[in-house]
């Protein structure tokens, strides 16, 4: 009999998310790879076996110390947050209140608030301070079931400050247990000192920041805020092409406040993901249909901004575009780090089914982060990142909201908190 370091047995629902090595689209978006009375055996931090409890325990020795009884509970892979701005300083609750009184996100941004006010705070902070601020956030993410997250820079907007933020991501990943995947987003906004010569800032991003970030291997992706008044389609294309040439895969903040054809740009450029998409047009949806681009939907942002325009998740799924989810965690447009809140919104507002939402928050989000080889599903060889929920089923996990339903987090085979 083989020896397992950890055995999770008798899960009422074991949602493995197993399947082909590609993002789930169309009907597959709802395929949880469900095993009733399921078990997972973990050896050396990886999944060694997945199956019915009888079958797995016939192969792996059960001892008192290696056992978690998940009787009556849901077990899933760890959640993957496909879109965060986790590295920031300061907070913007004042803007939140101004919006409640009628100001819009873009009005506040144009009046000198918004992203640029966080940029001031981040520039004034040291790398060590940024890491210190992010550590409790990272821990809270893990406690709420997020075991892998993508993290963007984009509040530095100088070469030194962007590098400082990406180094902070690296340091944070060493200090905390969740996996972090860095994205360079020097094109998050044009800083004030370039307001009258915006093209020079784009030159700086293209000619100095991208080469340096790439040389130092500080990021895997390059992202752009493609939006009216921020970066145009042509500017975004130039930045993403430069990133691509330097080995940074493209991602794009697309169709968030205005519909301008940024989804079409995502398709044209072969973006790994097109994120937000609240205002994507039918043409935009059609352009994504036969591509590898994943739609990363961020319903927390619409909710937090008090909006009514949620991304058309149903249409995207029906047209066969793979959908992933993320928090968009940031101090301005979505102040939550909790992927369970996003699952609830995905169901209640995007009208995704619980199964579709959980697939979007695990295997599809892993694909959107370029991490699906290692995480996102419970299959032999993958990292043993998994959750035991208090909820008995996938349906229940998305049905109850506002409380933490994750009881035990296992990261790389080790129970978090032990
Ligand atoms: O994804 N859209 C641009 N960036 C963020 C907002 C950042 C901020 O307001 O600080 C977003 O919504
Ligand atoms: Fe964002």
Coordinates of C-alpha atoms and ligand atoms in Angstrom, one line a residue:
X1 CA 0.0 0.0 0.0
X2 CA 1.3 3.5 -0.9
X3 CA 1.8 6.1 1.8
X4 CA 0.0 9.5 1.4
X5 CA 1.1 12.6 3.3
X6 CA -2.5 13.7 3.4
X7 CA -5.8 12.0 2.5
X8 CA -9.1 13.9 2.1
X9 CA -11.9 11.4 2.2
X10 CA -15.7 11.2 1.9
X11 CA -16.3 14.6 0.3
X12 CA -20.0 14.9 -0.4
X13 CA -19.1 16.6 -3.6
X14 CA -15.5 16.5 -4.9
X15 CA -15.4 19.0 -7.7
X16 CA -12.1 18.1 -9.5
X17 CA -12.5 20.4 -12.6
X18 CA -10.6 17.6 -14.4
X19 CA -10.6 17.6 -18.2
X20 CA -8.7 18.6 -21.2
X21 CA -5.7 21.0 -21.0
X22 CA -7.7 23.9 -22.3
X23 CA -10.0 26.5 -20.9
X24 CA -13.6 25.3 -20.5
X25 CA -16.0 26.9 -22.9
X26 CA -19.7 26.5 -23.8
X27 CA -21.2 23.5 -22.1
X28 CA -17.9 22.5 -20.6
X29 CA -18.0 25.7 -18.6
X30 CA -20.4 23.9 -16.2
X31 CA -18.4 20.6 -15.9
X32 CA -17.2 20.3 -12.3
X33 CA -15.8 16.8 -12.9
X34 CA -17.8 15.8 -9.9
X35 CA -17.1 12.7 -7.8
X36 CA -19.6 11.9 -5.1
X37 CA -18.0 10.5 -1.9
X38 CA -14.7 11.6 -3.3
X39 CA -11.2 11.4 -2.0
X40 CA -7.8 13.0 -2.8
X41 CA -4.4 11.6 -1.9
X42 CA -1.5 14.0 -1.5
X43 CA 2.1 13.0 -1.8
X44 CA 5.0 15.5 -1.7
X45 CA 2.7 18.5 -2.0
X46 CA 1.0 17.2 -5.2
X47 CA -2.1 15.4 -6.0
X48 CA -1.3 11.7 -6.2
X49 CA -4.8 10.2 -6.8
X50 CA -8.3 11.4 -7.1
X51 CA -11.4 9.2 -7.1
X52 CA -14.1 7.6 -5.1
X53 CA -13.1 7.2 -1.4
X54 CA -13.3 3.4 -1.6
X55 CA -10.9 3.3 -4.6
X56 CA -8.4 5.8 -3.2
X57 CA -8.3 4.3 0.3
X58 CA -7.8 0.8 -1.2
X59 CA -4.5 2.2 -2.6
X60 CA -3.3 4.6 0.0
X61 CA -2.8 3.8 3.7
X62 CA -5.0 5.8 6.1
X63 CA -3.6 6.8 9.4
X64 CA -5.1 9.1 12.0
X65 CA -2.5 11.8 11.3
X66 CA -2.9 11.9 7.5
X67 CA -6.7 12.1 7.3
X68 CA -9.2 14.8 6.8
X69 CA -12.8 13.6 6.9
X70 CA -14.8 15.8 4.5
X71 CA -18.0 14.0 5.1
X72 CA -21.0 16.1 4.2
X73 CA -18.7 18.8 2.6
X74 CA -17.7 20.2 -0.7
X75 CA -14.1 19.9 -1.8
X76 CA -12.7 22.0 -4.6
X77 CA -9.4 23.1 -6.0
X78 CA -8.1 26.3 -4.4
X79 CA -9.7 29.4 -5.9
X80 CA -7.6 31.3 -8.4
X81 CA -8.1 35.1 -8.6
X82 CA -7.3 36.1 -12.2
X83 CA -7.2 39.8 -11.7
X84 CA -5.9 41.9 -8.7
X85 CA -4.1 45.1 -8.0
X86 CA -3.0 43.8 -4.6
X87 CA 0.1 46.1 -4.3
X88 CA -1.1 49.6 -3.2
X89 CA -0.8 52.1 -0.4
X90 CA -3.5 54.2 1.1
X91 CA -7.2 53.9 0.6
X92 CA -10.0 55.8 -1.1
X93 CA -13.1 55.6 1.0
X94 CA -13.6 59.3 0.4
X95 CA -14.2 58.6 -3.3
X96 CA -16.5 55.8 -2.4
X97 CA -18.7 58.3 -0.5
X98 CA -18.5 60.9 -3.3
X99 CA -19.8 58.3 -5.7
X100 CA -22.7 57.5 -3.4
X101 CA -23.5 61.2 -3.7
X102 CA -23.5 61.1 -7.4
X103 CA -20.0 61.6 -8.8
X104 CA -18.9 59.0 -11.4
X105 CA -15.6 57.0 -11.3
X106 CA -14.3 58.7 -14.4
X107 CA -15.3 62.2 -13.1
X108 CA -13.4 61.6 -9.9
X109 CA -10.4 60.3 -11.9
X110 CA -10.5 63.4 -14.2
X111 CA -10.6 65.7 -11.2
X112 CA -7.2 64.3 -10.0
X113 CA -8.5 61.5 -7.7
X114 CA -8.7 57.9 -8.8
X115 CA -5.7 55.9 -9.8
X116 CA -3.4 58.9 -9.6
X117 CA -4.1 59.5 -5.9
X118 CA -3.0 55.9 -5.2
X119 CA 0.0 56.5 -7.4
X120 CA 1.1 59.4 -5.0
X121 CA 0.8 57.1 -2.0
X122 CA 2.7 54.2 -3.7
X123 CA 5.5 56.5 -4.9
X124 CA 6.0 57.7 -1.3
X125 CA 6.1 54.1 0.0
X126 CA 9.2 51.9 0.1
X127 CA 9.2 48.3 -1.3
X128 CA 9.3 47.0 2.3
X129 CA 6.3 49.2 3.2
X130 CA 4.3 47.9 0.2
X131 CA 5.0 44.3 1.2
X132 CA 4.1 45.0 4.8
X133 CA 0.8 46.5 3.7
X134 CA 0.1 43.6 1.4
X135 CA 0.9 40.8 3.8
X136 CA -2.4 40.8 5.8
X137 CA -4.3 41.2 2.5
X138 CA -2.6 38.1 1.1
X139 CA -3.3 36.2 4.3
X140 CA -7.0 37.1 4.1
X141 CA -7.1 36.0 0.5
X142 CA -5.7 32.6 1.5
X143 CA -8.2 32.3 4.4
X144 CA -11.0 32.9 2.0
X145 CA -9.8 30.2 -0.3
X146 CA -7.6 32.0 -2.9
X147 CA -4.5 29.9 -3.3
X148 CA -3.2 31.6 -6.5
X149 CA -3.6 35.2 -7.6
X150 CA -2.5 37.4 -10.5
X151 CA -1.1 40.7 -9.3
X152 CA -0.6 43.9 -11.4
X153 CA 1.8 46.8 -11.0
X154 CA 0.5 50.1 -12.2
X155 CA 0.5 52.5 -9.3
X156 CA 4.1 53.5 -9.7
X157 CA 4.2 54.9 -13.3
X158 CA 7.9 55.6 -13.2
X159 CA 10.5 53.0 -14.2
X160 CA 11.8 52.8 -10.6
X161 CA 8.3 52.7 -9.0
X162 CA 6.9 50.1 -11.3
X163 CA 10.0 47.9 -10.6
X164 CA 9.5 48.5 -6.9
X165 CA 6.0 47.2 -7.1
X166 CA 6.9 44.1 -9.1
X167 CA 9.7 43.4 -6.7
X168 CA 7.2 43.8 -3.9
X169 CA 5.1 41.1 -5.6
X170 CA 8.1 38.8 -5.7
X171 CA 9.0 39.5 -2.0
X172 CA 5.4 39.0 -1.0
X173 CA 5.2 35.7 -2.8
X174 CA 8.3 34.5 -0.8
X175 CA 6.8 35.6 2.5
X176 CA 3.3 34.3 2.1
X177 CA 2.0 31.0 1.1
X178 CA -0.2 31.8 -1.9
X179 CA 1.2 31.8 -5.4
X180 CA 1.4 35.2 -7.1
X181 CA 1.7 35.8 -10.8
X182 CA 3.0 39.2 -11.7
X183 CA 1.7 41.5 -14.5
X184 CA 3.4 44.7 -15.6
X185 CA 0.8 47.4 -15.9
X186 CA 2.8 50.6 -16.5
X187 CA 0.0 51.6 -18.8
X188 CA -2.6 51.8 -16.0
X189 CA -2.8 55.6 -16.3
X190 CA -0.7 58.5 -17.6
X191 CA 1.0 60.1 -14.7
X192 CA 0.5 63.9 -14.0
X193 CA 4.0 64.9 -15.1
X194 CA 3.2 63.6 -18.6
X195 CA -0.3 65.0 -18.9
X196 CA 0.7 67.4 -21.6
X197 CA 2.9 65.0 -23.5
X198 CA 1.1 61.7 -23.2
X199 CA 2.9 60.1 -26.1
X200 CA 6.2 60.5 -24.3
X201 CA 4.8 58.4 -21.5
X202 CA 3.9 55.7 -23.9
X203 CA 7.5 55.9 -25.3
X204 CA 8.8 55.4 -21.7
X205 CA 6.6 52.4 -21.2
X206 CA 7.6 50.9 -24.5
X207 CA 11.3 51.8 -24.7
X208 CA 12.3 51.7 -21.0
X209 CA 9.9 50.0 -18.7
X210 CA 9.0 46.9 -20.8
X211 CA 12.7 46.1 -21.7
X212 CA 13.8 46.5 -18.0
X213 CA 10.9 44.4 -16.6
X214 CA 11.5 41.8 -19.2
X215 CA 15.3 41.7 -18.6
X216 CA 14.8 41.3 -14.8
X217 CA 12.1 38.7 -15.4
X218 CA 9.7 40.6 -13.1
X219 CA 6.5 39.9 -14.9
X220 CA 4.8 37.3 -17.0
X221 CA 2.1 39.5 -18.5
X222 CA 1.7 43.1 -19.8
X223 CA -1.7 44.8 -19.3
X224 CA -3.1 48.1 -20.5
X225 CA -6.2 50.1 -19.4
X226 CA -7.7 50.6 -22.8
X227 CA -10.3 53.3 -22.2
X228 CA -11.5 56.6 -23.5
X229 CA -9.3 59.2 -21.9
X230 CA -6.7 56.7 -20.8
X231 CA -5.0 54.6 -23.5
X232 CA -6.5 54.5 -27.0
X233 CA -6.8 51.4 -29.1
X234 CA -3.7 52.3 -31.1
X235 CA -1.7 53.2 -28.1
X236 CA -2.8 50.0 -26.3
X237 CA -1.9 47.9 -29.4
X238 CA 1.6 49.5 -29.5
X239 CA 2.2 48.8 -25.8
X240 CA 0.9 45.2 -26.0
X241 CA 2.9 44.5 -29.1
X242 CA 6.1 45.8 -27.5
X243 CA 5.3 43.6 -24.4
X244 CA 4.8 40.6 -26.6
X245 CA 8.1 41.2 -28.4
X246 CA 9.8 41.3 -25.0
X247 CA 8.2 38.0 -23.9
X248 CA 5.3 39.5 -21.8
X249 CA 2.0 38.0 -22.8
X250 CA -0.8 40.5 -23.4
X251 CA -3.8 41.1 -21.2
X252 CA -6.2 44.0 -21.5
X253 CA -8.7 46.0 -19.4
X254 CA -11.3 46.1 -22.1
X255 CA -14.8 47.7 -22.5
X256 CA -15.0 48.7 -18.9
X257 CA -16.6 52.2 -19.1
X258 CA -17.1 52.7 -22.8
X259 CA -17.5 50.3 -25.7
X260 CA -14.6 51.1 -28.0
X261 CA -13.5 47.9 -29.7
X262 CA -10.9 46.8 -27.1
X263 CA -12.3 43.3 -27.1
X264 CA -11.6 43.2 -30.9
X265 CA -8.1 44.4 -30.1
X266 CA -7.7 41.5 -27.6
X267 CA -8.7 39.1 -30.3
X268 CA -6.5 40.7 -32.9
X269 CA -3.4 40.7 -30.7
X270 CA -4.0 37.2 -29.2
X271 CA -4.4 38.4 -25.6
X272 CA -4.4 35.7 -23.0
X273 CA -7.4 37.5 -21.4
X274 CA -9.7 40.4 -22.0
X275 CA -10.9 41.7 -18.6
X276 CA -14.0 43.5 -17.4
X277 CA -16.1 43.6 -20.6
X278 CA -19.1 45.2 -19.0
X279 CA -19.8 47.0 -22.3
X280 CA -18.6 44.5 -24.8
X281 CA -20.6 44.7 -28.1
X282 CA -22.0 41.7 -29.9
X283 CA -19.3 42.2 -32.5
X284 CA -16.7 42.1 -29.7
X285 CA -18.2 38.8 -28.4
X286 CA -18.1 37.3 -32.0
X287 CA -14.5 38.4 -32.4
X288 CA -13.5 36.5 -29.3
X289 CA -15.4 33.4 -30.2
X290 CA -12.7 31.4 -32.1
X291 CA -9.7 32.7 -30.2
X292 CA -7.8 31.5 -27.2
X293 CA -8.6 34.7 -25.3
X294 CA -10.4 34.2 -22.0
X295 CA -13.0 36.7 -20.8
X296 CA -12.1 37.6 -17.2
X297 CA -15.2 39.0 -15.6
X298 CA -15.0 41.2 -12.5
X299 CA -18.6 41.6 -11.2
X300 CA -17.3 43.1 -7.9
X301 CA -16.3 46.2 -9.8
X302 CA -19.8 46.9 -11.2
X303 CA -21.2 46.2 -7.7
X304 CA -18.8 48.4 -5.9
X305 CA -19.2 51.3 -8.3
X306 CA -22.9 51.0 -7.8
X307 CA -23.4 50.2 -11.5
X308 CA -26.1 48.3 -13.3
X309 CA -24.1 47.2 -16.3
X310 CA -22.8 43.7 -15.6
X311 CA -20.8 41.9 -18.2
X312 CA -22.9 39.7 -20.5
X313 CA -21.7 36.4 -19.1
X314 CA -24.5 34.3 -20.5
X315 CA -23.9 35.6 -24.0
X316 CA -20.2 35.0 -23.7
X317 CA -20.7 31.4 -22.5
X318 CA -23.4 30.7 -25.2
X319 CA -21.0 32.0 -27.9
X320 CA -18.3 29.7 -26.6
X321 CA -16.0 32.2 -25.0
X322 CA -14.3 30.8 -21.9
X323 CA -15.2 32.8 -18.8
X324 CA -13.0 33.2 -15.8
X325 CA -13.5 35.3 -12.6
X326 CA -11.4 37.7 -10.5
X327 CA -11.9 40.2 -7.8
X328 CA -10.2 43.2 -9.4
X329 CA -9.1 43.9 -5.8
X330 CA -8.0 47.6 -5.7
X331 CA -8.6 50.6 -3.5
X332 CA -10.6 52.5 -6.1
X333 CA -13.0 50.4 -8.0
X334 CA -13.4 47.1 -6.0
X335 CA -12.3 46.9 -2.4
X336 CA -12.7 43.2 -1.9
X337 CA -10.2 40.4 -1.9
X338 CA -12.8 37.7 -1.3
X339 CA -13.4 35.4 -4.3
X340 CA -16.4 33.9 -2.5
X341 CA -18.1 37.3 -2.8
X342 CA -17.4 37.2 -6.5
X343 CA -18.9 33.7 -6.8
X344 CA -22.1 35.1 -5.3
X345 CA -22.2 38.1 -7.7
X346 CA -21.4 35.9 -10.6
X347 CA -24.5 33.9 -9.9
X348 CA -26.9 36.6 -8.7
X349 CA -25.9 39.3 -11.2
X350 CA -24.1 37.6 -14.2
X351 CA -26.6 34.8 -14.1
X352 CA -23.9 32.1 -14.2
X353 CA -24.8 28.8 -12.6
X354 CA -22.9 27.8 -9.5
X355 CA -21.0 25.2 -11.6
X356 CA -20.1 27.7 -14.3
X357 CA -18.9 30.2 -11.6
X358 CA -16.8 27.6 -9.8
X359 CA -15.2 26.5 -13.1
X360 CA -14.6 30.2 -13.8
X361 CA -12.9 30.7 -10.4
X362 CA -10.6 27.7 -10.7
X363 CA -9.5 26.0 -13.9
X364 CA -10.4 28.9 -16.2
X365 CA -8.9 31.5 -13.9
X366 CA -5.8 29.3 -13.8
X367 CA -5.6 29.4 -17.6
X368 CA -6.1 33.2 -17.5
X369 CA -3.0 33.4 -15.2
X370 CA -1.0 31.0 -17.3
X371 CA -0.9 28.6 -14.3
X372 CA -3.2 25.8 -15.4
X373 CA -0.3 23.4 -15.8
X374 CA 0.1 23.4 -12.0
X375 CA -3.2 24.6 -10.4
X376 CA -6.9 25.0 -11.1
X377 CA -8.0 21.4 -11.0
X378 CA -7.4 18.3 -8.8
X379 CA -5.6 15.9 -11.1
X380 CA -2.6 13.7 -10.5
X381 CA 0.6 15.7 -10.7
X382 CA -0.9 19.1 -10.0
X383 CA -0.1 21.0 -6.9
X384 CA -2.3 20.0 -4.0
X385 CA -4.1 23.3 -3.5
X386 CA -7.6 22.5 -2.3
X387 CA -10.4 23.7 -0.1
X388 CA -12.7 21.9 2.3
X389 CA -15.9 24.0 2.5
X390 CA -18.5 24.1 5.3
X391 CA -21.0 24.0 2.4
X392 CA -22.2 20.6 1.3
X393 CA -22.3 21.3 -2.4
X394 CA -21.2 23.6 -5.2
X395 CA -24.8 25.0 -5.3
X396 CA -24.7 25.8 -1.6
X397 CA -21.3 27.4 -1.8
X398 CA -22.7 30.0 -4.2
X399 CA -26.1 30.2 -2.6
X400 CA -25.0 31.4 0.8
X401 CA -23.3 34.8 0.8
X402 CA -21.5 37.2 3.2
X403 CA -19.7 34.6 5.3
X404 CA -16.5 32.6 4.9
X405 CA -17.6 29.1 3.9
X406 CA -14.0 27.8 3.5
X407 CA -13.2 25.6 6.5
X408 CA -9.8 24.2 5.6
X409 CA -7.3 25.5 3.0
X410 CA -4.6 23.1 1.9
X411 CA -1.7 24.8 0.1
X412 CA 0.9 22.6 -1.7
X413 CA -0.3 19.7 0.5
X414 CA -0.1 21.5 3.8
X415 CA -3.0 22.6 5.9
X416 CA -2.9 26.4 6.2
X417 CA -2.7 27.5 9.8
X418 CA -1.2 24.3 11.2
Ligands
LIG1 O1 -9.4 47.5 -12.9 N1 -9.7 50.1 -14.6 C1 -8.6 50.4 -14.2 N2 -8.0 49.9 -13.1 C2 -8.7 49.4 -11.9 C3 -9.1 50.6 -11.0 C4 -7.9 51.0 -10.3 C5 -8.2 52.1 -9.3 O2 -9.2 52.8 -9.4 O3 -7.3 52.4 -8.5 C6 -9.8 48.5 -12.4 O4 -11.0 48.8 -12.2
LIG2 FE1 -8.2 46.0 -12.9

